[in-house]
Tab-separated table of C-alpha atoms in Angstrom:
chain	number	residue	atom	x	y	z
U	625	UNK	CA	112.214	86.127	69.740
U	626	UNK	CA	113.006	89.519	69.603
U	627	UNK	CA	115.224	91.015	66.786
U	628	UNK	CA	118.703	92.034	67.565
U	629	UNK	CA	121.466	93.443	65.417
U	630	UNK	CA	123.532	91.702	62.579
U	631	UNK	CA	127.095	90.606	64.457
U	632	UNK	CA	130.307	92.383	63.783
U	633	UNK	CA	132.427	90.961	61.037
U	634	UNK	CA	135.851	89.934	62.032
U	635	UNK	CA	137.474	92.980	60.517
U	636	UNK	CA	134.609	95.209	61.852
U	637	UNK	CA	135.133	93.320	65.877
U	638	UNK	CA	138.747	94.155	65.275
U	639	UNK	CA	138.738	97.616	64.923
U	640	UNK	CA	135.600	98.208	67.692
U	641	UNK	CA	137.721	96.304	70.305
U	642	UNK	CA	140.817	98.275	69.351
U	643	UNK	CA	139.171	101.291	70.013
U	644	UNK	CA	137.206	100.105	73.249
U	645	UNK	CA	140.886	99.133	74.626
U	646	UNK	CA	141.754	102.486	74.172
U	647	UNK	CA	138.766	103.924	75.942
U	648	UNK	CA	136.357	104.488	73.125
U	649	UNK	CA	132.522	103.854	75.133
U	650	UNK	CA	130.766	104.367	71.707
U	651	UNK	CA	132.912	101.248	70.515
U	652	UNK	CA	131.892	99.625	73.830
U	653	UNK	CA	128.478	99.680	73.136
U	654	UNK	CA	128.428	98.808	69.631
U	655	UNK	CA	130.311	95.541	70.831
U	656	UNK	CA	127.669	94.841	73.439
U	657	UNK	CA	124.883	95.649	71.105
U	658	UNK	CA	126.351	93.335	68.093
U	659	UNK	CA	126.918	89.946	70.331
U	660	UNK	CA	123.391	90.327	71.726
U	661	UNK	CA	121.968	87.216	69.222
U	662	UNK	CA	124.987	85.565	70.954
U	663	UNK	CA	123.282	85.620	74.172
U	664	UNK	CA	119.471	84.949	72.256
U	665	UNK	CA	121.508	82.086	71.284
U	666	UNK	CA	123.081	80.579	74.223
U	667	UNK	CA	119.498	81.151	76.010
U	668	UNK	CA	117.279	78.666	73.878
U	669	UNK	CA	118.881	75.700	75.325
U	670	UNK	CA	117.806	77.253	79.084
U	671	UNK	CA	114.364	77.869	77.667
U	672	UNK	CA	112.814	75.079	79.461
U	673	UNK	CA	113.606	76.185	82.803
U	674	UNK	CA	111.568	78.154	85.289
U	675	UNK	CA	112.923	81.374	84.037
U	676	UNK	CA	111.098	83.794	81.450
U	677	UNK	CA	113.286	84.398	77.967
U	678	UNK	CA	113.291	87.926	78.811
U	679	UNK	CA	115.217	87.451	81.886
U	680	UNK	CA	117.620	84.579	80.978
U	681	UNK	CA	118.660	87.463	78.075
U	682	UNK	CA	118.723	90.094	80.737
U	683	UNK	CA	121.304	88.133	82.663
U	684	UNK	CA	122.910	86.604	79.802
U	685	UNK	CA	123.401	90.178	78.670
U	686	UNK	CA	125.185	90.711	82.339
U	687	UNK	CA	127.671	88.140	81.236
U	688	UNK	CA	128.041	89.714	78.257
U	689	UNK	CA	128.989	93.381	79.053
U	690	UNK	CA	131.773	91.444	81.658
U	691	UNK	CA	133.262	89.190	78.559
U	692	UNK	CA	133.582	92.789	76.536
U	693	UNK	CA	135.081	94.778	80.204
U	694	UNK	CA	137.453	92.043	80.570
U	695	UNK	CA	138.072	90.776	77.654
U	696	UNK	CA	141.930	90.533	75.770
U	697	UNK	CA	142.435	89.852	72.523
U	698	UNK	CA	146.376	89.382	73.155
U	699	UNK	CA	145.376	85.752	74.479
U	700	UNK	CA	144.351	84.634	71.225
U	701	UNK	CA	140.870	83.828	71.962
U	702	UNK	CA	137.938	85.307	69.921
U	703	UNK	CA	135.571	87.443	71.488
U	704	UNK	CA	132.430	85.292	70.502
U	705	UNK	CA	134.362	82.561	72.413
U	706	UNK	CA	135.371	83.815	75.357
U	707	UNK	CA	131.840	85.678	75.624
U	708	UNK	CA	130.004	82.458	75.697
U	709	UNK	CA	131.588	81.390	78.329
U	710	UNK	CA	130.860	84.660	80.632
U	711	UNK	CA	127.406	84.248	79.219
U	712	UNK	CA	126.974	80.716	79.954
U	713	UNK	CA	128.756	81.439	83.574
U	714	UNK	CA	126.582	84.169	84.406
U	715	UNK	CA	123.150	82.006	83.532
U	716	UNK	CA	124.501	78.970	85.469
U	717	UNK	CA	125.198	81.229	88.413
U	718	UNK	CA	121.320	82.459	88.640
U	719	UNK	CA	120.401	79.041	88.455
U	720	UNK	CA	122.328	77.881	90.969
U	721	UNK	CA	121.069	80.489	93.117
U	722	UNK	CA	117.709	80.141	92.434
U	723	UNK	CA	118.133	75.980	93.211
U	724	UNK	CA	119.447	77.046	96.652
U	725	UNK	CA	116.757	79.265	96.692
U	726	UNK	CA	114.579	76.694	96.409
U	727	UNK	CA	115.719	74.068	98.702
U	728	UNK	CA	115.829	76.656	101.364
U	729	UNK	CA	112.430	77.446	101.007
U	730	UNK	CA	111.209	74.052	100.134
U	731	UNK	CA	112.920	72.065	102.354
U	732	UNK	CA	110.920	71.830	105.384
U	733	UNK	CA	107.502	72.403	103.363
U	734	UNK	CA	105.321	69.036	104.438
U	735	UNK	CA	104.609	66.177	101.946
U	736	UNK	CA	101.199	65.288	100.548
U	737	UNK	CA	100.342	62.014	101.892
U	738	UNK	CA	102.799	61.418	105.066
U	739	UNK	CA	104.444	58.144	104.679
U	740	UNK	CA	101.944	56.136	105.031
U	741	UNK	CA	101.124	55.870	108.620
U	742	UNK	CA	99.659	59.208	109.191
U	743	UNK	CA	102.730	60.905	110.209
U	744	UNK	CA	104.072	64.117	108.236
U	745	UNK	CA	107.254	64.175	106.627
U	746	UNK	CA	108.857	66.996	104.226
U	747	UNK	CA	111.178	67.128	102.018
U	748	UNK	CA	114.457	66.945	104.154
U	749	UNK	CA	113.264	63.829	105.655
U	750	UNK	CA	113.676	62.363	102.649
U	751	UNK	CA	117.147	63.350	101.445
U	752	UNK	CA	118.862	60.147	102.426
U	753	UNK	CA	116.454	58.594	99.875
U	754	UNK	CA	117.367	60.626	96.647
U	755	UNK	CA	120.409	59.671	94.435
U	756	UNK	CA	123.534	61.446	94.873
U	757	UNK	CA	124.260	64.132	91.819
U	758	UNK	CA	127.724	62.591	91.290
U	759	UNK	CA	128.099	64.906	88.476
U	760	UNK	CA	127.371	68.266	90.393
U	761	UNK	CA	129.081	66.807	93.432
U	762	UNK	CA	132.252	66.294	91.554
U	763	UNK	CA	131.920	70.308	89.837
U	764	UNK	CA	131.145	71.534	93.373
U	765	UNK	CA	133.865	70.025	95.175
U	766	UNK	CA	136.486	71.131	91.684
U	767	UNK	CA	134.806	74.882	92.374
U	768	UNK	CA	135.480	74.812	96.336
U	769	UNK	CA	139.069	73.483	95.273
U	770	UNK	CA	139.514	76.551	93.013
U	771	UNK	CA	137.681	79.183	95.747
U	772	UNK	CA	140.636	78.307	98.306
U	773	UNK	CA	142.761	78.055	95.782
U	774	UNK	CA	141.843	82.157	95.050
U	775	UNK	CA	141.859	82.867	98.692
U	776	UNK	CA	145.499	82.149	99.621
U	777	UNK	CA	146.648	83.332	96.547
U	778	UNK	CA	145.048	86.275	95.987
U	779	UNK	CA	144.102	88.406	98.779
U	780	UNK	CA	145.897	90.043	101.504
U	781	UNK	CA	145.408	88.228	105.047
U	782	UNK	CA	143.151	90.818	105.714
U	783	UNK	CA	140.809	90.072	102.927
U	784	UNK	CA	141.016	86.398	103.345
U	785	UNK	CA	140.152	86.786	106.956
U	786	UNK	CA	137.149	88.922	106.372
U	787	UNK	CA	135.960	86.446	103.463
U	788	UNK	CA	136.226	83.386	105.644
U	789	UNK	CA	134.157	85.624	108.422
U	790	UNK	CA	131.501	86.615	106.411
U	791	UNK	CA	131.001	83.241	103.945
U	792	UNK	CA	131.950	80.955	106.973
U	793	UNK	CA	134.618	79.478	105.239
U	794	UNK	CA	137.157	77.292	107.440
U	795	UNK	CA	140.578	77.448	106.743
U	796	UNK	CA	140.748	74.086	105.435
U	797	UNK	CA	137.913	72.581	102.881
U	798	UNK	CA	138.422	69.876	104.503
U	799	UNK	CA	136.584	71.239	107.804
U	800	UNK	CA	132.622	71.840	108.693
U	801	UNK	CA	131.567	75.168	107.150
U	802	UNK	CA	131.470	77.544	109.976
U	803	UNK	CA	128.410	80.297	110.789
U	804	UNK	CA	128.709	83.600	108.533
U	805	UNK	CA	129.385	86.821	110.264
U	806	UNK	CA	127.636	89.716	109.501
U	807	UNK	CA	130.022	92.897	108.310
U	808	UNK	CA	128.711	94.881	111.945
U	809	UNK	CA	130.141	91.532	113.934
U	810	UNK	CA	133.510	92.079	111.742
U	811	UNK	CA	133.441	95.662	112.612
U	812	UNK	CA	133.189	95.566	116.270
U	813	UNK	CA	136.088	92.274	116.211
U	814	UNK	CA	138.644	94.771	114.372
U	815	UNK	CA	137.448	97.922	115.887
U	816	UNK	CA	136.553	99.399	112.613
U	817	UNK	CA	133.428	100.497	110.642
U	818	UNK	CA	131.152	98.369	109.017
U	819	UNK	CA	131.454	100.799	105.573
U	820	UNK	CA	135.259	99.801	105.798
U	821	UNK	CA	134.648	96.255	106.175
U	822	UNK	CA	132.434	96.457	103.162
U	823	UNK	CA	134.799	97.722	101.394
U	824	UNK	CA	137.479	95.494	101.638
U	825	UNK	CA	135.064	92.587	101.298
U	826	UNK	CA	133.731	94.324	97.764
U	827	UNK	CA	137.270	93.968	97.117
U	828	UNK	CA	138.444	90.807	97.924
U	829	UNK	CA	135.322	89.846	96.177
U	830	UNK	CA	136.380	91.675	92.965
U	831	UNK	CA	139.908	89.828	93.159
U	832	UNK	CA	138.379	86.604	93.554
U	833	UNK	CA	136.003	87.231	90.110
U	834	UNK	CA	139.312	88.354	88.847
U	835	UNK	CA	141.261	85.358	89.370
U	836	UNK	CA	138.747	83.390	88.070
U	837	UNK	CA	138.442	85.433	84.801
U	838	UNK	CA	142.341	84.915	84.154
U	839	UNK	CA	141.587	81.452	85.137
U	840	UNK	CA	139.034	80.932	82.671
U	841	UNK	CA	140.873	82.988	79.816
U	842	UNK	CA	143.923	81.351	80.001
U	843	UNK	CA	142.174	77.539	79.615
């Protein structure tokens, strides 16, 4: 593993995130720079997945400049602590991704051997078959729960009907997903331009992250 700088001291994080708070981008960087073992840390226990070490540290590194943008030390919480969690959230996010990634891709891809009778089967013909993920069922359905949660209460009804346009979100969880919209679709349904729509979905999107920082500060 590569070789990355000695961490702060606690006296030596104090004073760096004092002055980052008060604009300092030389203090910034010293606090990115002195929690990367942090993030070569959190990353061994990934190291067996389908990702090179250089790129579960560039992400984790992603996570780590947000922890240090957004981080408060009036909440009591240390850096290092509320860092691995950004860090941890950022690397479970890209592997999420990538898992949809895969299913998408995979799912209709045809099965060595047929079933047995000569006929060709793939992957989704077999989902019925698999074991339910209870566990990542029951985080999925606690994150959807949180997501509408963030909708009503933190965007205007402008934002939340663009977001439930574009991500086909119903206005109930409790209803089928509907079919995203693209931002042009939204544009010509409001009788505005598609660079407007984009930005008030980049900021919906940023109030969303937002409540879910606070969220996850405040546990």
């Amino acid at each position: 593993m590569q070789s990355f700088p000695q961490p702060l001291t606690a006296k030596e994080e104090e004073e760096y995130i004092r002055r980052h708070e008060n604009g300092d981008k030389e203090a910034r960087k010293i606090l990115i720079e002195r929690n990367l073992r942090l993030v070569a840390y959190l990353v061994k226990k990934y190291s067996n997945l389908d990702h090179s070490q250089e790129d579960l540290i560039s992400i984790g590194t992603i996570g780590l400049i947000k922890a240090v943008d957004s981080y408060n030390h009036t909440k009591g919480v240390r850096l290092a602590t509320y860092a691995s969690r950004c860090i941890d959230n950022e690397l479970l996010m890209t592997f999420r991704s990538s898992k949809k990634q895969a299913k998408e891709v995979y799912l209709y891809e045809p099965i060595s051997g047929g079933d047995g009778d000569g006929n060709t089967i793939n992957l989704l013909d077999l989902l019925e078959t698999v074991d339910e993920d209870i566990a990542e069922r029951m985080e999925t359905e606690e994150n959807v729960k949180k997501l509408y949660r963030y909708v009503e209460t933190a965007l205007t009804d402008r934002e939340k009907e663009i977001i439930r346009l574009r991500y086909g979100l119903p206005r109930t969880q409790n209803l089928k997903e509907k079919k995203e919209v693209t931002q042009r679709e939204i544009a010509a349904k409001y009788g505005i331009s598609r660079s407007y729509v984009s930005r008030i979905e980049k900021k919906a999107l940023e109030k969303l992250r937002n409540a879910y920082e606070r969220e996850v500060h405040n546990q």
